PDB file of C-alpha atoms and ligand atoms in Angstrom:
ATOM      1  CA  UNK W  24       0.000   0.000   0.000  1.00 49.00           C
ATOM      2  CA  UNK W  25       1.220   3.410  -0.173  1.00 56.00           C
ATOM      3  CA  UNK W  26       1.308   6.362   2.098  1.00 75.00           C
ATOM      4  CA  UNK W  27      -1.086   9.200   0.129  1.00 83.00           C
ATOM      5  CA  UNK W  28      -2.451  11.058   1.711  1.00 85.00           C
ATOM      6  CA  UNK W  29      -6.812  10.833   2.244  1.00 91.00           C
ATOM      7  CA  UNK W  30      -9.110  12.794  -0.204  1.00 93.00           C
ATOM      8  CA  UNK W  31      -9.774  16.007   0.993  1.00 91.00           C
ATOM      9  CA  UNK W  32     -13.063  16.400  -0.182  1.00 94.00           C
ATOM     10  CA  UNK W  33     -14.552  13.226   1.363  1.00 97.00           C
ATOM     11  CA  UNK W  34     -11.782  11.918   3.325  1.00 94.00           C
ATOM     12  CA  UNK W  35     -11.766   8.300   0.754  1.00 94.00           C
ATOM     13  CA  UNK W  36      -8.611   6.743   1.770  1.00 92.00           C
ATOM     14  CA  UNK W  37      -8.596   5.205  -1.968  1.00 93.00           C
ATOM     15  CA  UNK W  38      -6.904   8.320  -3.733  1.00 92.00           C
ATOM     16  CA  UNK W  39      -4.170   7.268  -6.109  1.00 92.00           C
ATOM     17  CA  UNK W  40      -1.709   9.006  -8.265  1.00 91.00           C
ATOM     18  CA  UNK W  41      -1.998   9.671 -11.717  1.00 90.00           C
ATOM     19  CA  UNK W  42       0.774   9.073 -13.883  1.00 89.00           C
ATOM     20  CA  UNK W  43       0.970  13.394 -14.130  1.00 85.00           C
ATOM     21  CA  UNK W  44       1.588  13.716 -10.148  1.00 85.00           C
ATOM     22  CA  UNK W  45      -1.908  14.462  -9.553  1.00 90.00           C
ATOM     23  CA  UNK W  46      -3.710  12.516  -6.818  1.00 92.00           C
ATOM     24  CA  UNK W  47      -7.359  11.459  -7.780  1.00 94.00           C
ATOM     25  CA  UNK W  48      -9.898  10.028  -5.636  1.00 95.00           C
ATOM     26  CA  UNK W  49     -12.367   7.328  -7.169  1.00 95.00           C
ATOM     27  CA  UNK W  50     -15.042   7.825  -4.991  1.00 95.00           C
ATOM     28  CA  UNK W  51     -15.645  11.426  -6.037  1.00 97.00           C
ATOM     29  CA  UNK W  52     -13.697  12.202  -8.717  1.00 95.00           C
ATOM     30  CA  UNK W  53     -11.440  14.895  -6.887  1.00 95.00           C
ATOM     31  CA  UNK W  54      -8.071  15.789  -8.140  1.00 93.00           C
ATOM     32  CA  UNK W  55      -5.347  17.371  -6.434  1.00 90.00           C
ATOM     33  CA  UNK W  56      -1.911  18.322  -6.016  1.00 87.00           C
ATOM     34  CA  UNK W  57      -0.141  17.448  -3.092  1.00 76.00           C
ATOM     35  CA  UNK W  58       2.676  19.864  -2.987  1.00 67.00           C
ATOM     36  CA  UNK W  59      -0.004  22.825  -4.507  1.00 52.00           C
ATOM     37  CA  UNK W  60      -1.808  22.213  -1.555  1.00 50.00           C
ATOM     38  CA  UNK W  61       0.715  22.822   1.132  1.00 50.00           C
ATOM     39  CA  UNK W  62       2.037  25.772  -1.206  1.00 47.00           C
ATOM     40  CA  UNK W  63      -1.762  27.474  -1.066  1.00 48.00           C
ATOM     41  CA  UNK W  64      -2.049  27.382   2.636  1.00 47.00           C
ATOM     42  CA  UNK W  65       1.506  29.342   3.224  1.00 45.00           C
ATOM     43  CA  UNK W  66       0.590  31.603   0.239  1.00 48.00           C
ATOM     44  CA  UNK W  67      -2.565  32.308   2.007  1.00 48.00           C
ATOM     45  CA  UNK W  68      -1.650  34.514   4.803  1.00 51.00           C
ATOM     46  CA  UNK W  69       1.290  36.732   2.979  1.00 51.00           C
ATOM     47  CA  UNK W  70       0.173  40.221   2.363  1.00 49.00           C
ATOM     48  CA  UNK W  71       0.798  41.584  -1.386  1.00 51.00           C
ATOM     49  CA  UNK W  72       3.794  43.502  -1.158  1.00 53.00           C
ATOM     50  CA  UNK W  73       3.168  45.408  -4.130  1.00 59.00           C
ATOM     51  CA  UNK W  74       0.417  48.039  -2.218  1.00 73.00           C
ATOM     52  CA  UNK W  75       1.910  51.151  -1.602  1.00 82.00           C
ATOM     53  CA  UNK W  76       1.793  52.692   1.790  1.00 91.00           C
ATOM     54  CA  UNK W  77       3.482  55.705   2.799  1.00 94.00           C
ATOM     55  CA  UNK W  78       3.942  56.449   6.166  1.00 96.00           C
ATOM     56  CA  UNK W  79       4.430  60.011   7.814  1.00 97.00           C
ATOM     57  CA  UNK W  80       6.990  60.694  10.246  1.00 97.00           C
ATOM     58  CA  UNK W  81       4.579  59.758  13.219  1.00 96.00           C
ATOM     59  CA  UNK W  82       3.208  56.416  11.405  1.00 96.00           C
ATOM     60  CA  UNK W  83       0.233  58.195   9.820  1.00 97.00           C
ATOM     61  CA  UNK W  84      -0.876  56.467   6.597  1.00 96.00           C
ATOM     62  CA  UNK W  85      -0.665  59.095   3.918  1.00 97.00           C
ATOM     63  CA  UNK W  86      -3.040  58.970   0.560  1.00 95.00           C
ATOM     64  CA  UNK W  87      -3.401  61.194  -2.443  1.00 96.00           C
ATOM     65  CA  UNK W  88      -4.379  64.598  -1.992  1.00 97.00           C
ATOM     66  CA  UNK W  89      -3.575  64.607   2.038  1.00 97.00           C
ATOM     67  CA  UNK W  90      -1.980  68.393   2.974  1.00 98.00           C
ATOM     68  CA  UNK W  91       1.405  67.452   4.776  1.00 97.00           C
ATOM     69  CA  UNK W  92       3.548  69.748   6.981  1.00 97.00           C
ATOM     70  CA  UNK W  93       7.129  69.411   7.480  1.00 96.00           C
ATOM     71  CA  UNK W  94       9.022  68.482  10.177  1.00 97.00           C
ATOM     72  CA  UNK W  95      12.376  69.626   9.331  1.00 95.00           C
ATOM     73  CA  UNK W  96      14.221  71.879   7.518  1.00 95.00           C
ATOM     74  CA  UNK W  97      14.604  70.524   4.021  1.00 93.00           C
ATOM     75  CA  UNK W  98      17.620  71.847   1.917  1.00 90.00           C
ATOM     76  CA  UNK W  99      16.165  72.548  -1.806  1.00 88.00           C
ATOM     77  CA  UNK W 100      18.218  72.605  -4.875  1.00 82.00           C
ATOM     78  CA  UNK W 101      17.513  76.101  -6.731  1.00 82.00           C
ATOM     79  CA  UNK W 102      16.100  77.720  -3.257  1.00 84.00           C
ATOM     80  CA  UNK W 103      18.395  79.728  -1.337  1.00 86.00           C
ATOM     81  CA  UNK W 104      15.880  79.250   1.600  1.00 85.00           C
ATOM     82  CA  UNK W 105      15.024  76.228   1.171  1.00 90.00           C
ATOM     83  CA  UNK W 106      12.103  74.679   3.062  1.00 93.00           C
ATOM     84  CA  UNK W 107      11.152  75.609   7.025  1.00 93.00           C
ATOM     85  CA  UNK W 108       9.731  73.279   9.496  1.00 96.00           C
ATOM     86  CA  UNK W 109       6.088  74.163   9.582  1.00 96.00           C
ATOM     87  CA  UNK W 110       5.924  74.489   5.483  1.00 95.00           C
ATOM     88  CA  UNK W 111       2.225  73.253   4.454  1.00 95.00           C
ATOM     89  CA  UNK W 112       2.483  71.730   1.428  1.00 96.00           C
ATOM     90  CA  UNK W 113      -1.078  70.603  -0.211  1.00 96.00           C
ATOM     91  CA  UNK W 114      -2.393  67.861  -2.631  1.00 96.00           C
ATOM     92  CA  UNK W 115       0.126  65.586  -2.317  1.00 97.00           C
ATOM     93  CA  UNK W 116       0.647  62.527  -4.867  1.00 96.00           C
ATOM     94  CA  UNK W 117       2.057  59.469  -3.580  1.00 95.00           C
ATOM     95  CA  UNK W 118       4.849  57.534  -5.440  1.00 94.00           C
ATOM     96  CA  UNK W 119       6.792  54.803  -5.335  1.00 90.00           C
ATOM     97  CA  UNK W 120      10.625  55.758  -4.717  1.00 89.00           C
ATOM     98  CA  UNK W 121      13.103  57.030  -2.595  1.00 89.00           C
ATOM     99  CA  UNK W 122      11.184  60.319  -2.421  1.00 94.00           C
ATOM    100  CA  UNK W 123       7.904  58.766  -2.046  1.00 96.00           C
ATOM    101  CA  UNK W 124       5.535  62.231  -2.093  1.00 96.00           C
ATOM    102  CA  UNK W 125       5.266  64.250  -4.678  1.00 96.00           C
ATOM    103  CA  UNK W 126       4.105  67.596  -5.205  1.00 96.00           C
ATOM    104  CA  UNK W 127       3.802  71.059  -5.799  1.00 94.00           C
ATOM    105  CA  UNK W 128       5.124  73.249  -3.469  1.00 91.00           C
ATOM    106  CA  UNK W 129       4.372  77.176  -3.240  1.00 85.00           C
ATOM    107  CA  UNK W 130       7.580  79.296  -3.974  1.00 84.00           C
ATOM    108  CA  UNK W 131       9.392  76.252  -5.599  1.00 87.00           C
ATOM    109  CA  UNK W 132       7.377  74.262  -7.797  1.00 90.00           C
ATOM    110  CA  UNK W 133       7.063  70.729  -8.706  1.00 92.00           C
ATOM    111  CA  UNK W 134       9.656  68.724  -6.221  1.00 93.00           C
ATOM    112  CA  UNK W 135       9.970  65.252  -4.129  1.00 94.00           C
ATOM    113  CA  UNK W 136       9.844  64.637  -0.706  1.00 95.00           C
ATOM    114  CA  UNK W 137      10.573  61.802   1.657  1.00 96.00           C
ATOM    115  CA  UNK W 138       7.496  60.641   3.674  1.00 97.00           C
ATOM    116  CA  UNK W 139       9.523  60.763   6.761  1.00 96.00           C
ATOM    117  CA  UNK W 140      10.046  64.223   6.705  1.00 96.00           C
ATOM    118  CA  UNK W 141       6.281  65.073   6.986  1.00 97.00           C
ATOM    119  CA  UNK W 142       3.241  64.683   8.882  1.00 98.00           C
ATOM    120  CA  UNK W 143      -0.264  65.111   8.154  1.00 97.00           C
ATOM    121  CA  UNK W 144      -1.782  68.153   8.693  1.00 94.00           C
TER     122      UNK W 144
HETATM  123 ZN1   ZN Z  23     -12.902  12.107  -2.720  1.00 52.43          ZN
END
């Protein structure tokens, strides 16, 4: 005898293997993969890691369109001043990157920022 496992559908303990790998049970008809089985059950609690959240500097989820002030002083390229601490910057657009907000920012125009550097307003 061998050691298969029982159907899972009804439990038959007469499954066999076809000669593709697949285990089949007579009783009712039921195919299955032994190895796709065990594979869906760890699959099953992984989160998609594609989704992208942006955190602010507290933990705040951030979306499109949020208004965002910053927590530091933030040295700009072009801007002798730069921006302050306490700069409200509005509409944001969330992207994936390094410099994971962007938008449009009064005085300076179209720039990046780093999530971590903000917090919602
Ligand atoms: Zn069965």
């Amino acid at each position: 005898m061998s050691d298969l496992p029982p159907c899972p559908k009804c439990n038959s303990a007469y499954a066999y293997e076809d000669p593709s790998g697949l285990l089949v049970c007579p009783e009712c008809g039921n195919e299955w993969s032994p190895s796709a089985d065990i594979a869906t059950v760890s699959d099953a609690d992984g989160s998609p890691d594609h989704e992208l959240v942006v955190r602010d500097a507290v933990g705040n989820i951030l979306q499109d369109g949020d208004t965002v002030v910053l927590v530091k002083d933030l040295k700009v390229k072009g801007s002798p001043t730069g921006l302050k601490a306490g700069t409200k910057v509005k509409k944001i657009r969330l992207v994936d990157g390094d410099h994971n907000i962007d938008c449009r920012v009064e005085g300076i125009g179209q720039m990046g920022l780093k999530s971590e550097f903000v917090k919602k307003a």
